[in-house]
Amino acid sequence: KRYEECKEAGLCTSCKTRKSVGGLVSCNRCRKRQRRNGEKSKATKRAKGQCDHCPRHRIAQRTFCVNCWFGIMTNACGRTCKDRNVLRLLWDKQKGKCAYTGRDLMPGKTASLDHKRPRSRGGTHHLNNLQWVHIDVNRAKRALSQNQFLHLCREVTTYTKA
């Protein structure tokens, strides 16, 4: 049976015999098998030093190559993978350093994409509103605007000097 026929009949699209559950296209048994196979595949790729997404690139101590990581970050900020070069340009403009601390950033480890004006306060995914920061800095900043965060940092350093 073809995919669409199985889907309409409520059958698993993988084994085509068992009923799928909860509107999903695979039965529980096939989903477990797919998950297990996916985990084995990722473990094999990591053992070979390959990216989880593409077997072409070699990596060291990460799960994604830099190219795929930029793609993931691009999707996370609501753009298409075609726009990954825009984030890479921003990265190059900042020379791979945190916009607040100047720390060196490592893609997939310490780098985080920050909205200068938070999305919760009307900020957009536009390039002018984005900057690369250290993940710890981004956690501390949370939903503060850039100016509010800098003001808070000044208060903290002024208070601790006194």
Coordinates of N, CA and C in Angstrom, one line a residue:
K1 N 0.8 -1.2 0.0 CA 0.0 0.0 0.0 C 0.9 1.2 0.0
R2 N 0.4 2.2 -0.6 CA 1.1 3.5 -0.7 C 0.9 4.3 0.6
Y3 N 1.8 5.2 0.8 CA 1.8 6.1 2.0 C 0.4 6.7 2.3
E4 N -0.1 7.4 1.3 CA -1.4 8.1 1.5 C -2.5 7.1 1.8
E5 N -2.5 6.0 1.2 CA -3.6 5.0 1.4 C -3.5 4.5 2.9
C6 N -2.3 4.2 3.3 CA -2.1 3.8 4.7 C -2.5 4.9 5.7
K7 N -2.2 6.1 5.4 CA -2.5 7.2 6.2 C -4.0 7.4 6.4
E8 N -4.7 7.3 5.3 CA -6.2 7.4 5.3 C -6.8 6.3 6.0
A9 N -6.3 5.1 5.9 CA -6.8 3.9 6.5 C -6.5 3.8 8.0
G10 N -5.6 4.7 8.5 CA -5.2 4.7 9.9 C -4.2 3.6 10.2
L11 N -3.5 3.1 9.1 CA -2.5 2.1 9.3 C -1.1 2.7 9.4
C12 N -0.2 2.0 10.0 CA 1.2 2.4 10.1 C 1.8 2.5 8.7
T13 N 2.4 3.6 8.4 CA 3.0 3.7 7.0 C 4.3 2.9 6.9
S14 N 4.9 2.4 8.0 CA 6.1 1.7 7.9 C 5.8 0.2 7.7
C15 N 5.1 -0.4 8.6 CA 4.8 -1.9 8.5 C 3.5 -2.2 7.7
K16 N 2.7 -1.2 7.6 CA 1.4 -1.2 6.9 C 0.4 -2.3 7.4
T17 N 0.6 -2.7 8.6 CA -0.3 -3.7 9.2 C -1.0 -3.2 10.5
R18 N -0.2 -2.7 11.4 CA -0.7 -2.2 12.7 C -1.4 -0.9 12.6
K19 N -2.3 -0.7 13.5 CA -3.0 0.6 13.5 C -2.0 1.7 14.1
S20 N -2.0 2.8 13.5 CA -1.3 3.9 14.0 C -2.1 4.5 15.2
V21 N -1.4 5.2 16.1 CA -2.0 5.6 17.3 C -2.0 7.2 17.4
G22 N -3.2 7.7 17.8 CA -3.2 9.2 18.0 C -3.0 10.0 16.8
G23 N -3.4 9.6 15.6 CA -3.3 10.4 14.4 C -1.8 10.4 13.8
L24 N -0.9 9.6 14.5 CA 0.5 9.6 13.9 C 0.5 8.6 12.8
V25 N 1.5 8.7 12.0 CA 1.6 7.8 10.8 C 2.3 6.5 11.0
S26 N 2.9 6.3 12.2 CA 3.6 5.1 12.6 C 3.0 4.5 13.8
C27 N 3.0 3.1 13.9 CA 2.6 2.5 15.1 C 3.7 2.6 16.2
N28 N 3.4 2.3 17.4 CA 4.3 2.4 18.5 C 5.6 1.6 18.3
R29 N 5.4 0.3 17.8 CA 6.5 -0.6 17.6 C 7.5 0.0 16.5
C30 N 6.9 0.5 15.4 CA 7.8 1.1 14.4 C 8.5 2.4 14.8
R31 N 7.7 3.2 15.6 CA 8.3 4.4 16.2 C 9.5 4.1 17.1
K32 N 9.4 3.1 17.9 CA 10.5 2.7 18.8 C 11.7 2.2 17.9
R33 N 11.4 1.4 16.9 CA 12.5 0.9 16.0 C 13.2 2.1 15.3
Q34 N 12.4 3.1 14.8 CA 13.0 4.2 14.1 C 13.8 5.1 15.1
R35 N 13.3 5.2 16.3 CA 14.1 6.0 17.3 C 15.4 5.3 17.6
R36 N 15.3 4.0 17.8 CA 16.5 3.2 18.1 C 17.5 3.2 17.0
N37 N 17.0 3.1 15.8 CA 17.9 3.2 14.6 C 18.6 4.6 14.5
G38 N 17.8 5.6 14.7 CA 18.3 7.0 14.7 C 19.4 7.2 15.7
E39 N 19.2 6.7 16.9 CA 20.2 6.8 18.0 C 21.5 6.0 17.6
K40 N 21.3 4.8 17.0 CA 22.5 4.0 16.6 C 23.2 4.8 15.5
S41 N 22.5 5.4 14.6 CA 23.1 6.1 13.5 C 23.9 7.3 14.0
K42 N 23.3 8.1 14.9 CA 24.0 9.2 15.5 C 25.3 8.8 16.3
A43 N 25.2 7.7 17.0 CA 26.3 7.2 17.8 C 27.4 6.7 16.8
T44 N 27.1 6.1 15.7 CA 28.1 5.7 14.7 C 28.7 6.9 14.1
K45 N 27.9 7.9 13.7 CA 28.5 9.1 13.1 C 29.5 9.8 14.1
R46 N 29.1 9.9 15.4 CA 29.9 10.5 16.4 C 31.2 9.8 16.6
A47 N 31.1 8.4 16.6 CA 32.3 7.6 16.7 C 33.3 7.8 15.6
K48 N 32.8 8.1 14.4 CA 33.6 8.4 13.2 C 34.0 9.9 13.2
G49 N 33.5 10.7 14.1 CA 33.8 12.1 14.1 C 33.0 12.9 13.0
Q50 N 31.8 12.4 12.7 CA 31.0 13.0 11.7 C 29.9 13.8 12.3
C51 N 29.4 14.8 11.6 CA 28.3 15.6 11.9 C 27.0 14.7 12.0
D52 N 26.1 15.1 13.0 CA 24.8 14.3 13.1 C 24.0 14.5 11.8
H53 N 24.1 15.7 11.2 CA 23.2 16.0 10.0 C 23.8 15.6 8.7
C54 N 25.1 15.8 8.5 CA 25.7 15.5 7.2 C 27.0 14.7 7.4
P55 N 27.1 13.6 6.8 CA 28.3 12.8 6.9 C 29.6 13.3 6.3
R56 N 29.4 14.5 5.6 CA 30.5 15.0 4.8 C 31.6 15.7 5.7
H57 N 31.2 16.3 6.8 CA 32.1 17.1 7.5 C 32.6 16.4 8.8
R58 N 33.8 16.6 9.0 CA 34.5 16.0 10.2 C 34.3 17.1 11.3
I59 N 34.1 16.6 12.6 CA 34.0 17.5 13.7 C 34.8 17.0 14.9
A60 N 35.0 17.9 15.8 CA 35.8 17.5 17.0 C 35.0 17.9 18.2
Q61 N 34.5 17.0 19.0 CA 33.8 17.2 20.3 C 32.5 18.0 20.1
R62 N 31.9 17.9 19.0 CA 30.6 18.5 18.8 C 29.7 17.5 18.1
T63 N 28.4 17.8 18.1 CA 27.5 16.9 17.4 C 27.2 17.4 16.0
F64 N 27.5 18.7 15.7 CA 27.2 19.2 14.3 C 28.4 19.9 13.8
C65 N 28.6 19.9 12.5 CA 29.6 20.7 11.9 C 29.2 22.1 11.9
V66 N 30.1 23.1 11.7 CA 29.8 24.5 11.8 C 28.7 24.9 10.7
N67 N 28.8 24.3 9.6 CA 27.9 24.6 8.5 C 26.4 24.2 8.9
C68 N 26.3 23.0 9.4 CA 24.9 22.5 9.9 C 24.5 23.3 11.1
W69 N 25.4 23.7 12.0 CA 25.1 24.5 13.2 C 24.5 25.8 12.8
F70 N 25.1 26.5 11.8 CA 24.6 27.8 11.3 C 23.2 27.5 10.7
G71 N 22.9 26.4 10.0 CA 21.6 26.1 9.5 C 20.6 25.9 10.6
I72 N 21.0 25.3 11.7 CA 20.1 25.0 12.8 C 19.7 26.4 13.5
M73 N 20.8 27.2 13.7 CA 20.5 28.5 14.3 C 19.7 29.4 13.4
T74 N 19.8 29.3 12.1 CA 19.0 30.0 11.2 C 17.5 29.6 11.3
N75 N 17.3 28.3 11.4 CA 15.9 27.9 11.5 C 15.3 28.3 12.8
A76 N 16.1 28.3 13.9 CA 15.7 28.7 15.2 C 15.2 30.1 15.3
C77 N 15.8 31.0 14.4 CA 15.3 32.4 14.5 C 14.4 32.7 13.3
G78 N 13.7 31.7 12.8 CA 12.6 31.9 11.9 C 13.0 32.2 10.5
R79 N 14.2 31.9 10.1 CA 14.6 32.1 8.7 C 14.7 30.7 8.1
T80 N 15.0 30.7 6.8 CA 15.2 29.5 6.1 C 16.7 29.2 6.1
C81 N 17.0 27.9 5.8 CA 18.4 27.5 5.7 C 19.2 28.3 4.7
K82 N 18.5 28.8 3.7 CA 19.1 29.6 2.7 C 19.8 30.9 3.3
D83 N 19.3 31.3 4.4 CA 19.7 32.6 5.0 C 20.9 32.3 6.0
R84 N 21.4 31.1 6.0 CA 22.5 30.8 7.0 C 23.7 31.7 6.8
N85 N 23.9 32.2 5.6 CA 25.1 33.0 5.3 C 24.9 34.4 6.0
V86 N 23.7 34.8 6.2 CA 23.4 36.1 6.9 C 24.0 36.0 8.3
L87 N 23.7 34.9 9.0 CA 24.2 34.7 10.4 C 25.7 34.5 10.4
R88 N 26.2 33.9 9.4 CA 27.6 33.7 9.3 C 28.3 35.0 9.1
L89 N 27.7 35.9 8.3 CA 28.3 37.3 8.1 C 28.3 38.0 9.4
L90 N 27.2 37.9 10.2 CA 27.1 38.5 11.5 C 28.2 38.0 12.4
W91 N 28.4 36.7 12.3 CA 29.5 36.0 13.1 C 30.9 36.6 12.7
D92 N 31.1 36.7 11.4 CA 32.4 37.2 10.9 C 32.6 38.7 11.3
K93 N 31.5 39.4 11.3 CA 31.5 40.8 11.7 C 32.0 41.0 13.1
Q94 N 31.5 40.1 14.0 CA 31.8 40.1 15.4 C 33.1 39.3 15.7
K95 N 33.7 38.7 14.7 CA 34.9 38.0 14.8 C 34.8 36.8 15.7
G96 N 33.6 36.2 15.8 CA 33.4 35.1 16.7 C 33.5 35.4 18.2
K97 N 33.2 36.6 18.5 CA 33.3 37.1 19.9 C 32.0 37.5 20.5
C98 N 31.8 37.4 21.8 CA 30.6 37.8 22.4 C 30.4 39.4 22.3
A99 N 29.3 39.8 22.0 CA 29.0 41.3 21.8 C 29.1 42.0 23.1
Y100 N 29.0 41.3 24.2 CA 29.0 42.0 25.5 C 30.4 41.9 26.2
T101 N 31.0 40.7 26.2 CA 32.2 40.4 27.0 C 33.4 40.3 26.2
G102 N 33.3 40.1 24.9 CA 34.5 39.9 24.0 C 35.1 38.5 24.1
R103 N 34.4 37.6 24.9 CA 34.9 36.3 25.0 C 34.8 35.6 23.6
D104 N 35.8 34.7 23.3 CA 35.7 33.9 22.1 C 34.5 32.9 22.3
L105 N 33.8 32.8 21.2 CA 32.6 31.9 21.1 C 33.0 30.6 20.4
M106 N 32.4 29.5 20.8 CA 32.5 28.2 20.1 C 31.2 27.8 19.6
P107 N 31.0 27.7 18.2 CA 29.7 27.3 17.7 C 29.3 25.9 18.2
G108 N 28.1 25.9 18.7 CA 27.5 24.6 19.2 C 27.9 24.4 20.7
K109 N 28.7 25.2 21.3 CA 29.1 25.0 22.7 C 28.7 26.3 23.5
T110 N 29.4 27.4 23.2 CA 29.2 28.6 24.0 C 28.5 29.7 23.3
A111 N 28.3 29.6 22.0 CA 27.7 30.7 21.2 C 26.1 30.6 21.3
S112 N 25.5 31.8 21.4 CA 24.1 31.9 21.5 C 23.7 33.1 20.7
L113 N 22.5 33.0 20.0 CA 22.0 34.2 19.3 C 21.1 35.0 20.2
D114 N 21.3 36.2 20.3 CA 20.6 37.1 21.2 C 19.8 38.2 20.4
H115 N 18.6 38.5 20.9 CA 17.8 39.6 20.3 C 18.1 40.8 21.1
K116 N 18.6 41.9 20.5 CA 18.9 43.1 21.3 C 17.6 43.6 22.0
R117 N 16.6 43.7 21.2 CA 15.2 43.9 21.7 C 14.5 42.6 21.8
P118 N 14.2 42.1 22.9 CA 13.6 40.7 23.0 C 12.3 40.6 22.2
R119 N 12.1 39.4 21.7 CA 10.9 39.1 21.0 C 9.7 39.3 21.9
S120 N 9.8 39.1 23.2 CA 8.7 39.3 24.1 C 8.3 40.8 24.2
R121 N 9.2 41.6 23.8 CA 9.0 43.1 23.8 C 8.8 43.7 22.5
G122 N 8.5 42.9 21.5 CA 8.2 43.4 20.1 C 9.4 43.3 19.2
G123 N 10.5 42.7 19.7 CA 11.7 42.6 18.8 C 11.5 41.6 17.7
T124 N 12.2 41.8 16.6 CA 12.1 40.9 15.4 C 13.3 40.0 15.3
H125 N 13.2 39.2 14.3 CA 14.4 38.3 13.9 C 15.3 39.1 12.8
H126 N 15.0 40.4 12.7 CA 15.8 41.1 11.7 C 17.3 41.2 12.1
L127 N 18.1 41.1 11.1 CA 19.6 41.1 11.4 C 20.0 42.2 12.3
N128 N 19.4 43.4 12.2 CA 19.8 44.6 13.0 C 19.5 44.3 14.5
N129 N 18.6 43.4 14.8 CA 18.2 43.1 16.1 C 18.9 41.9 16.7
L130 N 19.8 41.3 15.9 CA 20.5 40.1 16.4 C 22.0 40.3 16.7
Q131 N 22.5 39.5 17.6 CA 23.9 39.6 17.9 C 24.3 38.2 18.5
W132 N 25.6 37.9 18.4 CA 26.1 36.6 19.0 C 26.6 37.0 20.3
V133 N 26.2 36.2 21.3 CA 26.7 36.4 22.7 C 27.0 35.0 23.3
H134 N 27.8 35.1 24.4 CA 28.1 33.8 25.2 C 26.8 33.3 25.8
I135 N 26.6 32.0 25.8 CA 25.4 31.5 26.3 C 25.1 31.9 27.8
D136 N 26.1 32.0 28.6 CA 25.9 32.5 30.0 C 25.4 33.9 30.0
V137 N 25.9 34.7 29.2 CA 25.4 36.1 29.1 C 23.9 36.2 28.7
N138 N 23.6 35.3 27.7 CA 22.2 35.3 27.2 C 21.3 34.8 28.3
R139 N 21.7 33.9 29.1 CA 20.9 33.4 30.2 C 20.7 34.5 31.2
A140 N 21.7 35.3 31.5 CA 21.6 36.4 32.4 C 20.7 37.5 31.9
K141 N 20.8 37.8 30.6 CA 20.1 38.9 30.0 C 18.6 38.6 30.0
R142 N 18.2 37.4 29.7 CA 16.8 36.9 29.6 C 16.0 37.9 28.7
A143 N 15.0 38.5 29.3 CA 14.0 39.3 28.5 C 14.3 40.8 28.6
L144 N 15.5 41.2 29.1 CA 15.9 42.6 29.2 C 16.3 43.1 27.8
S145 N 16.1 44.4 27.6 CA 16.6 45.0 26.4 C 18.1 45.2 26.5
Q146 N 18.8 45.5 25.5 CA 20.2 45.7 25.5 C 20.6 46.8 26.5
N147 N 19.9 47.9 26.5 CA 20.1 49.0 27.4 C 19.8 48.7 28.8
Q148 N 18.7 47.9 29.1 CA 18.4 47.5 30.4 C 19.5 46.6 31.0
F149 N 19.9 45.7 30.2 CA 20.9 44.7 30.6 C 22.3 45.4 30.9
L150 N 22.7 46.3 30.1 CA 23.9 47.1 30.3 C 23.8 47.9 31.6
H151 N 22.6 48.5 31.8 CA 22.4 49.3 33.0 C 22.5 48.4 34.2
L152 N 21.9 47.2 34.2 CA 22.0 46.3 35.3 C 23.4 45.9 35.6
C153 N 24.2 45.6 34.5 CA 25.6 45.2 34.7 C 26.4 46.4 35.4
R154 N 26.1 47.6 35.0 CA 26.8 48.8 35.6 C 26.4 48.9 37.1
E155 N 25.2 48.6 37.4 CA 24.7 48.7 38.8 C 25.5 47.6 39.6
V156 N 25.6 46.4 39.0 CA 26.2 45.3 39.8 C 27.7 45.6 40.0
T157 N 28.4 46.1 39.0 CA 29.8 46.4 39.2 C 30.0 47.6 40.1
T158 N 29.2 48.6 40.0 CA 29.3 49.8 40.9 C 29.0 49.4 42.4
Y159 N 28.0 48.5 42.6 CA 27.7 48.1 44.0 C 28.9 47.2 44.6
T160 N 29.4 46.3 43.7 CA 30.5 45.4 44.3 C 31.8 46.2 44.5
K161 N 32.0 47.3 43.8 CA 33.2 48.1 44.1 C 33.1 48.9 45.4
A162 N 31.9 49.2 45.8 CA 31.7 50.1 46.9 C 31.9 49.3 48.2

